[in-house]
Amino acid sequence: PAKAQQSISIGIIEVWEVPSDQSHPGLVIHTTGWPLDKESFGGGFLYHLNDNKIALGLVVGLDYSNPWLSPFQEMQRLKTHPSIRKYIDRGKRIGYGARAINNGGIASMPDPCLPGGLLIGCNAGTLNASRIKGIHTAIKSGMIAADAIFNALLDNRKNDILTEYQTLLRQSWLWQELENGSNFKPWFKKGRVIGFIMTGIEHWLLPRMGIKKIPWRVKNNRPDNITLQPANKSQKKLYDKPDGKLTFDILSSVYLSNTWHDDDQPVHLKISDQNIPISINLDIYGGPEERYCPAGVYEFLQDSETQNMRLQINSQNCIHCKVCDIKDPKQNITWTTPEGGNGPNYTGM
């Protein structure tokens, strides 16, 4: 089992097609700070791809405390910054998606070995959040898994636990890289200023002092679902209406994800206690489901007969980011696999 709580972020991404004079293949831009407040972890990215395509997005740590914050709306705000807007203001949005990202570091990694199976890549938690990179580490973990499986097959082993995989992981450059970045997210949980200072010490100062291995380990002991403050003690966030050219609403965004669920299938988002969404989530936290979901799945409506508020689940909108399963204050929502493999059909991502 993991030695520390996992830390999750939501990544929201859009794909744009732009005129050739706005396209600069290979150009990479990473941002931090605005539009997020100083208490929230996250940052933006913009990647210039081939064929006049641009992928841009925002990552927001799900340990944010203000229940009025909407990762989707913060993503729309990001595009209004002059440094981002100048690359897309004459373009057309052609894709949209979102997913949860586990970035708690080595201390939050679960045991990657189980009978007959292995956890690799992002499922195992190999993302190096400090470098904003994860493809190379995911590939390496897969290569290490292949070596462990190959050796087991040579020995005619079946359905046992391939502990050799974990041994090989710890002996590889992958583990050393993840160790060097293991404190990145835990430091930022203590605030942006502390996060920047300690990251600078660990990644700039210590190497220049000849210290190759960070002599301390910071762990996260708080799950993301308990960080919300009551709505009446939080500053309410007001977001501008979308203009339909640069900024958009949720439903038009979900349309671009090509998500599909049969209308008559069972709802795959399970509510354990039907009272909690109203008595706790709405009454105390202002109904954060409506804002942390990037697909408009959750909606608080007034019942036409009783006049009481109720939670409506528009499961057909779900783009399978699984944020609701993670951020719900009382862990009252369980994401399950929908019928027939339905869901988003991303293109160009």
XYZ file of C-alpha atoms in Angstrom:
349
model
C 0.000 0.000 0.000
C 1.012 3.623 -0.522
C 2.813 5.331 2.353
C 0.981 8.625 1.785
C -2.323 9.861 0.417
C -2.536 10.135 -3.345
C -2.814 13.635 -4.772
C -4.948 14.146 -7.871
C -5.345 16.972 -10.362
C -7.813 17.502 -13.162
C -6.426 18.263 -16.588
C -8.728 20.013 -19.064
C -7.580 20.211 -22.671
C -8.783 21.774 -25.900
C -7.472 21.270 -29.419
C -7.547 24.212 -31.803
C -6.962 24.603 -35.518
C -5.338 27.942 -36.289
C -4.156 29.908 -39.349
C -0.642 29.050 -40.483
C 0.777 32.374 -39.288
C -0.331 31.537 -35.725
C 1.166 28.054 -35.836
C 4.716 27.433 -34.597
C 5.243 23.644 -34.489
C 7.409 22.643 -31.559
C 6.733 25.740 -29.464
C 5.899 24.827 -25.861
C 4.508 27.220 -23.256
C 3.943 26.352 -19.594
C 2.305 28.754 -17.153
C 1.674 28.990 -13.446
C -0.293 31.361 -11.260
C -3.143 33.195 -12.979
C -6.006 32.434 -13.487
C -5.832 30.336 -10.302
C -5.736 31.971 -6.884
C -2.632 31.689 -4.730
C -4.129 28.889 -2.620
C -4.727 26.606 -5.617
C -2.164 24.347 -7.280
C -2.005 24.205 -11.039
C -0.797 25.655 -14.306
C -1.486 25.959 -17.990
C 0.126 24.492 -21.070
C 0.122 25.240 -24.785
C 1.714 22.913 -27.334
C 2.046 23.825 -30.999
C 1.516 20.626 -33.005
C 1.834 19.867 -36.694
C -0.852 20.655 -39.278
C -1.742 24.021 -37.703
C -3.021 22.370 -34.527
C -2.577 23.633 -30.970
C -3.277 21.692 -27.775
C -3.843 23.889 -24.763
C -5.159 23.264 -21.313
C -5.124 23.806 -17.592
C -4.218 21.464 -14.741
C -5.875 22.174 -11.388
C -5.027 20.330 -8.178
C -8.123 18.772 -6.630
C -6.899 19.819 -3.208
C -8.314 23.303 -3.821
C -10.315 24.699 -0.909
C -12.778 27.160 -2.450
C -15.991 25.274 -3.352
C -16.948 28.037 -5.800
C -13.929 27.304 -7.994
C -14.698 25.746 -11.377
C -11.725 24.143 -13.170
C -13.663 24.385 -16.446
C -14.279 28.111 -16.043
C -10.679 28.728 -14.987
C -9.613 27.024 -18.203
C -11.828 29.400 -20.186
C -10.275 32.362 -18.362
C -6.769 31.131 -19.206
C -7.457 31.643 -22.908
C -8.204 35.330 -22.399
C -4.631 36.098 -21.297
C -2.808 38.007 -24.073
C 0.088 35.505 -24.062
C -2.338 32.676 -24.879
C -5.021 34.528 -26.801
C -2.618 35.706 -29.514
C -2.113 32.118 -30.685
C -5.787 31.102 -30.967
C -7.957 34.207 -31.445
C -8.359 33.526 -35.172
C -8.605 29.776 -34.806
C -11.363 27.222 -34.352
C -11.777 24.858 -31.429
C -12.070 21.260 -32.670
C -11.558 19.080 -29.586
C -12.240 18.956 -25.861
C -11.483 16.522 -23.054
C -10.604 16.093 -19.389
C -9.176 13.476 -17.076
C -7.844 12.994 -13.566
C -4.068 12.934 -13.120
C -2.420 11.233 -10.150
C 0.641 13.283 -9.232
C 1.354 12.535 -5.601
C 4.853 11.205 -6.223
C 6.621 8.041 -5.118
C 5.261 8.112 -1.563
C 1.714 7.954 -2.950
C 2.327 5.083 -5.361
C 0.351 1.919 -4.600
C 1.952 -1.502 -4.681
C 2.250 -2.046 -8.457
C 2.211 -5.851 -8.221
C -0.906 -7.985 -7.923
C -1.676 -11.630 -8.718
C -1.646 -11.958 -12.490
C -1.199 -8.253 -13.153
C 0.941 -5.132 -12.868
C 0.277 -1.405 -12.646
C 2.294 0.630 -15.133
C 2.458 4.196 -16.385
C 0.003 6.756 -15.081
C -2.028 4.036 -13.348
C 0.999 3.325 -11.188
C 1.740 7.023 -10.677
C 4.899 7.427 -12.772
C 4.146 11.012 -13.833
C 6.999 13.355 -12.937
C 4.970 16.406 -11.931
C 8.064 18.516 -11.286
C 9.048 18.222 -14.961
C 5.484 18.162 -16.309
C 6.413 14.975 -18.136
C 5.145 11.431 -17.988
C 5.286 9.754 -21.389
C 8.924 8.686 -21.089
C 8.395 7.323 -17.579
C 5.234 5.479 -18.603
C 7.066 3.858 -21.518
C 9.976 2.857 -19.290
C 7.648 1.280 -16.722
C 6.065 -0.735 -19.536
C 9.469 -1.917 -20.716
C 10.384 -2.966 -17.183
C 7.065 -4.792 -16.850
C 7.756 -6.623 -20.122
C 11.121 -7.790 -18.786
C 9.529 -9.079 -15.575
C 6.744 -10.852 -17.475
C 9.194 -12.384 -19.951
C 11.307 -13.819 -17.153
C 8.203 -15.229 -15.452
C 7.041 -16.893 -18.673
C 10.451 -18.483 -19.135
C 10.025 -20.032 -15.680
C 6.454 -21.192 -16.517
C 5.029 -19.085 -13.684
C 1.317 -18.236 -13.697
C -0.954 -15.998 -11.607
C 1.659 -15.236 -8.998
C 2.855 -11.812 -7.855
C 5.685 -10.492 -10.037
C 7.668 -8.796 -7.285
C 10.603 -8.728 -9.702
C 8.815 -5.836 -11.442
C 9.080 -3.642 -8.356
C 12.710 -4.649 -7.872
C 13.546 -3.694 -11.456
C 11.655 -0.412 -11.056
C 13.762 0.551 -8.052
C 16.969 -0.299 -9.910
C 16.144 1.840 -12.955
C 16.753 5.502 -13.816
C 12.960 5.888 -13.690
C 12.892 5.414 -9.921
C 15.763 7.854 -9.417
C 13.962 10.486 -11.481
C 10.739 10.025 -9.536
C 12.618 10.223 -6.234
C 14.145 13.546 -7.261
C 10.676 14.957 -7.921
C 8.822 13.194 -5.116
C 8.403 16.288 -2.922
C 7.100 18.585 -5.651
C 3.350 18.283 -5.084
C 3.539 17.817 -1.282
C 5.468 21.099 -0.984
C 2.851 22.956 -3.015
C 0.166 21.679 -0.670
C 1.733 24.029 1.870
C 1.156 27.032 -0.404
C 2.519 28.414 -3.648
C 5.302 30.475 -2.023
C 6.638 27.543 0.000
C 6.261 25.304 -3.050
C 8.393 27.552 -5.252
C 11.042 28.118 -2.573
C 11.475 24.452 -1.670
C 11.372 23.310 -5.303
C 14.143 25.804 -6.052
C 16.189 24.508 -3.134
C 15.750 20.866 -4.144
C 16.218 21.220 -7.903
C 18.675 24.125 -8.133
C 20.520 24.750 -4.877
C 21.191 21.197 -3.659
C 22.666 19.971 -7.005
C 25.003 22.981 -7.034
C 26.116 22.044 -3.536
C 27.002 18.569 -4.775
C 24.016 16.942 -3.062
C 22.500 14.546 -5.583
C 19.893 12.896 -3.364
C 17.318 15.012 -1.552
C 17.904 14.293 2.167
C 14.257 14.592 3.207
C 10.876 13.292 2.125
C 7.624 15.236 2.377
C 4.402 13.238 2.467
C 0.805 14.147 1.830
C -1.479 12.977 4.625
C -4.718 14.694 3.559
C -6.980 13.275 0.836
C -8.254 15.776 -1.722
C -11.907 15.302 -0.780
C -11.586 16.876 2.686
C -10.008 20.187 1.653
C -13.151 22.186 0.790
C -14.114 25.067 3.049
C -17.790 25.897 3.721
C -19.324 28.017 0.979
C -20.250 30.824 3.363
C -16.608 31.155 4.414
C -15.253 31.203 0.859
C -15.055 34.008 -1.667
C -17.642 33.463 -4.372
C -16.226 33.324 -7.882
C -18.069 35.052 -10.709
C -17.180 33.957 -14.213
C -17.890 35.848 -17.430
C -20.382 34.485 -19.916
C -18.759 32.691 -22.862
C -18.433 34.581 -26.130
C -18.674 31.463 -28.311
C -15.439 32.346 -30.106
C -12.674 32.142 -27.534
C -14.560 30.972 -24.453
C -17.357 28.408 -24.429
C -19.988 26.754 -22.267
C -19.790 23.211 -20.969
C -22.382 21.603 -23.239
C -20.778 22.808 -26.474
C -17.476 21.544 -25.090
C -18.850 18.102 -24.242
C -20.144 17.866 -27.816
C -16.548 18.078 -29.068
C -15.519 15.150 -26.857
C -17.719 12.857 -28.992
C -19.029 11.237 -25.824
C -21.855 8.754 -26.223
C -23.986 6.748 -23.819
C -27.135 4.820 -24.688
C -30.055 6.770 -23.248
C -31.707 3.738 -21.628
C -28.627 2.300 -19.920
C -28.331 2.256 -16.102
C -26.716 5.342 -14.579
C -23.049 4.502 -14.055
C -22.538 7.187 -11.385
C -23.708 5.697 -8.096
C -24.865 7.796 -5.126
C -24.507 5.905 -1.832
C -26.631 8.219 0.331
C -29.301 10.227 -1.479
C -29.495 12.758 1.373
C -25.856 13.852 1.331
C -25.960 15.846 -1.948
C -28.532 18.215 -0.424
C -27.929 18.155 3.348
C -24.141 18.444 3.092
C -22.900 19.233 -0.406
C -25.505 21.868 -1.272
C -26.260 23.265 2.175
C -22.659 23.457 3.397
C -20.488 23.605 0.273
C -22.842 25.282 -2.200
C -23.135 22.239 -4.465
C -19.536 21.815 -5.705
C -20.573 18.967 -8.031
C -21.926 21.542 -10.459
C -18.484 23.134 -10.698
C -15.834 20.434 -10.305
C -17.414 18.323 -13.050
C -16.129 19.492 -16.475
C -19.071 17.950 -18.331
C -22.219 19.298 -16.673
C -23.183 15.899 -15.288
C -24.420 17.173 -11.921
C -27.216 19.713 -11.629
C -29.220 20.923 -8.641
C -32.868 21.484 -9.542
C -36.033 22.307 -7.661
C -38.519 19.451 -7.641
C -41.732 20.597 -9.330
C -43.913 18.662 -6.889
C -42.224 19.047 -3.503
C -40.399 22.325 -4.270
C -37.363 20.788 -2.566
C -33.937 20.802 -4.176
C -32.688 17.575 -5.726
C -29.551 16.429 -7.517
C -30.012 15.460 -11.151
C -27.350 13.284 -12.761
C -26.946 13.783 -16.510
C -24.802 10.693 -16.924
C -25.017 10.870 -20.708
C -22.667 13.881 -20.551
C -19.933 12.041 -18.633
C -16.478 12.179 -20.229
C -15.014 9.723 -17.701
C -12.577 12.045 -15.961
C -13.594 10.448 -12.600
C -13.158 13.697 -10.686
C -16.509 13.253 -8.921
C -15.328 9.973 -7.404
C -12.275 11.801 -6.035
C -13.458 15.265 -4.976
C -16.879 14.547 -3.451
C -16.533 15.695 0.192
C -18.106 12.560 1.688
C -16.943 10.101 -0.997
C -20.607 9.558 -1.764
C -20.182 9.184 -5.536
C -18.743 6.071 -7.149
C -17.822 6.073 -10.826
C -18.468 2.670 -12.421
C -17.852 1.413 -15.930
C -20.791 2.318 -18.186
C -22.605 -0.199 -20.306
C -21.168 -1.258 -23.636
C -17.913 0.643 -23.436
C -19.693 3.948 -24.000
C -17.989 7.257 -23.278
C -15.845 9.896 -24.981
C -14.171 9.244 -28.312
C -11.274 11.658 -28.337
C -9.571 12.593 -31.586
C -6.337 14.506 -32.015
C -5.354 14.175 -28.360
